[in-house]
């Protein structure tokens, strides 16, 4: 019966959408009706409203709906959705202020004289508008009204003109900032949690271990990561469009002829180009640049974009009148002044410690007020001229409300789909496909592509992604990142705007195209661009670095970069070190050999031994890393024979899991029948027969497991364990080979610090003789703290603590100044000894120690650095941007 209600859910949703009923109500409405019918039927026929649900029941579905409602609207962790109205406002404001129109006209004049130049201009402007607006309808309509007549006048083929305009107008779905990328990031954040739990369970079942290594976890994403990940694929798509237009124009001269520019390429024309290009490019740089560099979150960047669009609209709407550019100039000057002030002064109103700080705060306050005046001035213009502000706000409210209502409705639909076992059916279907992850992925992408013929991008993103993404992300075979999966889905979803019969870009263009342009020509025109989108999809799918590299690069170079000891980075760090050993191994070994000849005379035995042990381990590091590489090669050699057997057994184990779930469900059904309907002999007999059939199926599945599996698994686990031991040994060795050298350098430099502290330590004798207990305690603790900051000065600090305790009163303790002074003298004696040997050894060894530390810091000592050096970070980002198969560990 669960299957019946699942089918009813799909039929109701499809029927509502096909009838033209609003999507925002079709999704939740079909879920509510199906759940109500299932609950009522179960109550009437079985006496329980939950009997026809695969998991939970109507009450569980309702609580899931409340949870999803809270998640969409109230959870702080999902505040990324706040960026949606900000970017929508930014896009509509730029479109209504006719900045997009200026850009189109100017670029057409610039590129027109080249064969296919008008088409190139449309694609170029489409990409720029995508990076500033992201509103497909507005972009297609604007370019259709401006470019299509110009292209028709200059004898461009109608199919090429309409296809170029429609396809370029959809670039806003993949080029950031994009609403669909924000929605995908939000949906994938939940999918990552589910996938991580599933992979953890998979690892536990396969290995018996409760804790899974963190580097096997599912890599999450955010809206900022999605923006960075989509940037290169978006540019690839733009390049593919341009190359296609140029090739077509070259092969068929009459399809896209050159358009001579009637004016002059003079300073006036250059100024016109700069005025049209610089403001949008500046806005793109500020919005995306602030996200990429980590200066601003996606929400903050959206607010910056909205304000920037309003300032730009303020001068464009006022064009031709006196003082048109004054608000924009005031805003620009105040921002520049603020940047200068914050670079010169320490601007923090809570930490004013000097007159300079006060001056900085005052100046920054003045520039901030000036900037606010410019913003209000621009906003007033947009409010008064053509009622622009009101129209933009209304459209923003409509679009944002639509997105959020669809999000909520889709969450209700997804909860119902899961409640009737739909997710398990999808999982069983995908897992049952031959070919593993990539077959599953291709099937999913094909389904999304087909759904794009009938559904909008939002419905696909919020209905399909929550169901299939956890399954794909949990698979350890490809171990894809969430950002890569999100960008691939985003590229695929983009085709939904072009695919007939419901391609929205076609509808937008049809609404503004003249009657002479036939609908058939528009359909013909988008076909090659749909093929180009699929080509771009294949290119990005085959080259995951196009997506993963930028987010990884920015993460590893940011202020919050993970430390080099992070488990996810180790494989690539070891690749880097292997290359360094191969190229510069002789120099590193020479530095180690030279260090082993250091004259350690006068250095305490424990310190000298620590250094000598570290040098010994450093000399062994290349061999230890070679053992890691040998163990990894052993895994690669054993994998071809083991992998097919592992895949066969894992497939049987999944079927056994399904059998277990079906058996438990059937037992519950039998128990319910025996309890509530003891007279239903046929139903009880059917349930018992089903249990016998499931038991027979389980026995057959168990028998199908190859006899050699346990021995093969044990042998391969031994190979994996050897690699794990070799890696652990190498990492412990290099850590132990570097840290003592760092400590030794600090010890040697500590001689000067201790020497500077001697007078203060000696002055404690007067404190002992004259000070009251409380000031004495504070004085001693202050000196102890300063001594404690010196490396390996614990003996001195311990002696000082004993002296302080000798002066402590209370309880059975009586202050003993003589004992305290004696202990203080002991502390001074230790201090003098430490200063003497450290100073003498530093003069002889410190320069050599620092040179040696520098020589090994980026190889043997790399894991101990606070952050990766830039060249290493770039190497690791490139290395990690591919996908690594980890299925052999499961």
CSV table of C-alpha atoms in Angstrom, one decimal, residues 78-258:
chain,number,residue,atom,x,y,z
A,78,UNK,CA,20.6,28.6,7.3
A,79,UNK,CA,20.9,32.4,7.1
A,80,UNK,CA,22.4,32.0,3.6
A,81,UNK,CA,18.8,32.3,2.3
A,82,UNK,CA,18.8,36.0,3.4
A,83,UNK,CA,21.1,36.6,0.4
A,84,UNK,CA,18.3,35.8,-2.0
A,85,UNK,CA,16.2,39.0,-1.7
A,86,UNK,CA,19.4,41.1,-1.7
A,87,UNK,CA,20.6,39.6,-5.0
A,88,UNK,CA,17.1,39.8,-6.5
A,89,UNK,CA,16.9,43.5,-5.5
A,90,UNK,CA,20.3,44.1,-7.0
A,91,UNK,CA,19.4,42.5,-10.3
A,92,UNK,CA,16.0,44.1,-10.7
A,93,UNK,CA,17.4,47.5,-9.8
A,94,UNK,CA,20.1,47.3,-12.5
A,95,UNK,CA,17.6,46.1,-15.1
A,96,UNK,CA,15.1,48.8,-14.3
A,97,UNK,CA,17.7,51.6,-14.3
A,98,UNK,CA,18.7,50.7,-17.9
A,99,UNK,CA,22.3,50.1,-17.0
A,100,UNK,CA,22.0,46.7,-18.8
A,101,UNK,CA,20.7,48.5,-21.9
A,102,UNK,CA,23.7,50.8,-22.0
A,103,UNK,CA,26.0,47.9,-21.7
A,104,UNK,CA,24.4,46.0,-24.6
A,105,UNK,CA,24.4,48.9,-26.9
A,106,UNK,CA,28.0,49.8,-26.2
A,107,UNK,CA,29.3,46.3,-26.5
A,108,UNK,CA,27.4,45.8,-29.8
A,109,UNK,CA,29.2,48.9,-31.2
A,110,UNK,CA,32.5,47.6,-30.0
A,111,UNK,CA,32.3,44.0,-31.3
A,112,UNK,CA,30.0,44.6,-34.2
A,113,UNK,CA,32.6,45.0,-37.0
A,114,UNK,CA,33.9,41.4,-36.3
A,115,UNK,CA,32.0,38.6,-38.2
A,116,UNK,CA,29.7,37.2,-35.5
A,117,UNK,CA,30.5,40.2,-33.4
A,118,UNK,CA,27.0,41.1,-32.4
A,119,UNK,CA,26.5,37.5,-31.1
A,120,UNK,CA,29.8,37.7,-29.2
A,121,UNK,CA,28.6,41.0,-27.7
A,122,UNK,CA,25.3,39.4,-26.6
A,123,UNK,CA,27.2,36.5,-24.9
A,124,UNK,CA,29.7,38.9,-23.3
A,125,UNK,CA,27.0,41.2,-21.9
A,126,UNK,CA,24.9,38.1,-20.9
A,127,UNK,CA,27.9,37.0,-18.8
A,128,UNK,CA,28.3,40.5,-17.2
A,129,UNK,CA,24.6,40.8,-16.5
A,130,UNK,CA,24.7,37.3,-15.0
A,131,UNK,CA,27.5,38.4,-12.6
A,132,UNK,CA,25.5,41.4,-11.6
A,133,UNK,CA,21.9,40.5,-11.8
A,134,UNK,CA,21.3,36.7,-12.1
A,135,UNK,CA,17.7,37.3,-13.1
A,136,UNK,CA,17.0,35.3,-16.2
A,137,UNK,CA,13.7,36.9,-17.2
A,138,UNK,CA,15.0,40.4,-16.9
A,139,UNK,CA,18.1,39.6,-18.9
A,140,UNK,CA,16.4,37.8,-21.7
A,141,UNK,CA,13.7,40.5,-22.1
A,142,UNK,CA,16.3,43.3,-22.0
A,143,UNK,CA,18.5,41.6,-24.6
A,144,UNK,CA,15.5,40.6,-26.7
A,145,UNK,CA,14.3,44.2,-26.9
A,146,UNK,CA,17.6,45.7,-27.6
A,147,UNK,CA,19.7,43.2,-29.5
A,148,UNK,CA,17.2,41.2,-31.5
A,149,UNK,CA,16.1,44.1,-33.7
A,150,UNK,CA,19.7,45.1,-34.3
A,151,UNK,CA,20.7,41.6,-35.2
A,152,UNK,CA,17.7,41.3,-37.6
A,153,UNK,CA,18.5,44.6,-39.2
A,154,UNK,CA,22.0,43.4,-39.9
A,155,UNK,CA,20.9,40.1,-41.5
A,156,UNK,CA,21.7,37.7,-38.7
A,157,UNK,CA,19.9,34.4,-39.1
A,158,UNK,CA,16.8,34.4,-36.8
A,159,UNK,CA,17.7,31.0,-35.3
A,160,UNK,CA,21.2,32.1,-34.3
A,161,UNK,CA,19.9,35.5,-33.0
A,162,UNK,CA,17.2,34.0,-30.8
A,163,UNK,CA,19.4,31.1,-29.7
A,164,UNK,CA,22.2,33.4,-28.7
A,165,UNK,CA,19.9,35.7,-26.7
A,166,UNK,CA,18.0,32.9,-25.0
A,167,UNK,CA,21.2,31.0,-24.0
A,168,UNK,CA,23.1,34.1,-22.9
A,169,UNK,CA,20.2,35.2,-20.8
A,170,UNK,CA,20.4,31.9,-18.8
A,171,UNK,CA,24.0,32.4,-17.8
A,172,UNK,CA,22.8,34.0,-14.6
A,173,UNK,CA,21.9,30.5,-13.3
A,174,UNK,CA,25.5,29.3,-13.2
A,175,UNK,CA,27.7,32.5,-13.1
A,176,UNK,CA,27.7,33.8,-9.5
A,177,UNK,CA,26.0,35.5,-7.8
A,178,UNK,CA,23.1,33.1,-8.6
A,179,UNK,CA,19.9,32.3,-6.8
A,180,UNK,CA,20.0,28.7,-7.9
A,181,UNK,CA,23.5,28.3,-6.4
A,182,UNK,CA,22.3,29.7,-3.1
A,183,UNK,CA,19.3,27.3,-3.1
A,184,UNK,CA,21.5,24.4,-4.0
A,185,UNK,CA,24.0,25.2,-1.3
A,186,UNK,CA,21.2,25.3,1.2
A,187,UNK,CA,19.8,21.9,0.1
A,188,UNK,CA,23.2,20.3,-0.1
A,189,UNK,CA,24.1,21.4,3.5
A,190,UNK,CA,21.3,19.0,4.7
A,191,UNK,CA,22.3,16.3,2.1
A,192,UNK,CA,25.9,16.4,3.4
A,193,UNK,CA,24.7,15.6,7.0
A,194,UNK,CA,22.6,12.7,5.8
A,195,UNK,CA,25.4,11.4,3.5
A,196,UNK,CA,28.0,11.7,6.3
A,197,UNK,CA,25.7,9.6,8.6
A,198,UNK,CA,25.2,7.0,5.9
A,199,UNK,CA,28.9,6.8,5.1
A,200,UNK,CA,29.7,6.4,8.8
A,201,UNK,CA,27.3,3.5,9.0
A,202,UNK,CA,28.8,2.0,5.9
A,203,UNK,CA,32.3,2.2,7.4
A,204,UNK,CA,31.2,0.7,10.7
A,205,UNK,CA,29.4,-2.2,8.9
A,206,UNK,CA,32.4,-2.9,6.6
A,207,UNK,CA,35.2,-2.6,9.2
A,208,UNK,CA,33.5,-3.0,12.6
A,209,UNK,CA,35.1,0.2,13.8
A,210,UNK,CA,32.9,2.9,15.4
A,211,UNK,CA,35.1,5.8,14.4
A,212,UNK,CA,35.7,6.7,10.8
A,213,UNK,CA,38.8,8.6,9.9
A,214,UNK,CA,37.9,12.3,9.3
A,215,UNK,CA,39.5,12.3,5.9
A,216,UNK,CA,36.9,9.8,4.7
A,217,UNK,CA,34.1,12.2,5.6
A,218,UNK,CA,31.8,13.9,3.1
A,219,UNK,CA,33.2,17.3,2.0
A,220,UNK,CA,30.5,20.0,2.6
A,221,UNK,CA,29.8,23.2,0.8
A,222,UNK,CA,28.5,26.7,1.4
A,223,UNK,CA,27.1,29.4,-0.9
A,224,UNK,CA,30.5,31.1,-1.0
A,225,UNK,CA,32.1,27.8,-2.1
A,226,UNK,CA,29.4,27.3,-4.7
A,227,UNK,CA,30.0,30.8,-6.1
A,228,UNK,CA,33.8,30.1,-6.4
A,229,UNK,CA,33.2,26.6,-7.7
A,230,UNK,CA,30.8,27.8,-10.4
A,231,UNK,CA,33.1,30.6,-11.6
A,232,UNK,CA,35.4,28.6,-14.0
A,233,UNK,CA,32.5,26.4,-15.3
A,234,UNK,CA,30.6,29.5,-16.1
A,235,UNK,CA,33.5,31.0,-18.0
A,236,UNK,CA,33.9,27.6,-19.8
A,237,UNK,CA,30.3,27.9,-20.9
A,238,UNK,CA,30.8,31.5,-22.1
A,239,UNK,CA,33.9,30.4,-24.0
A,240,UNK,CA,32.0,27.5,-25.6
A,241,UNK,CA,29.2,29.9,-26.7
A,242,UNK,CA,31.6,32.4,-28.2
A,243,UNK,CA,33.6,29.7,-30.1
A,244,UNK,CA,30.5,28.2,-31.5
A,245,UNK,CA,29.3,31.6,-32.8
A,246,UNK,CA,32.7,32.4,-34.3
A,247,UNK,CA,32.9,29.0,-36.0
A,248,UNK,CA,29.4,29.3,-37.4
A,249,UNK,CA,30.0,32.8,-38.6
A,250,UNK,CA,33.3,31.7,-40.3
A,251,UNK,CA,31.7,28.7,-42.0
A,252,UNK,CA,28.6,30.4,-43.2
A,253,UNK,CA,29.3,34.1,-43.9
A,254,UNK,CA,25.6,35.1,-44.5
A,255,UNK,CA,24.5,33.9,-41.0
A,256,UNK,CA,26.3,36.4,-38.9
A,257,UNK,CA,27.8,39.2,-41.0
A,258,UNK,CA,30.0,42.0,-39.6
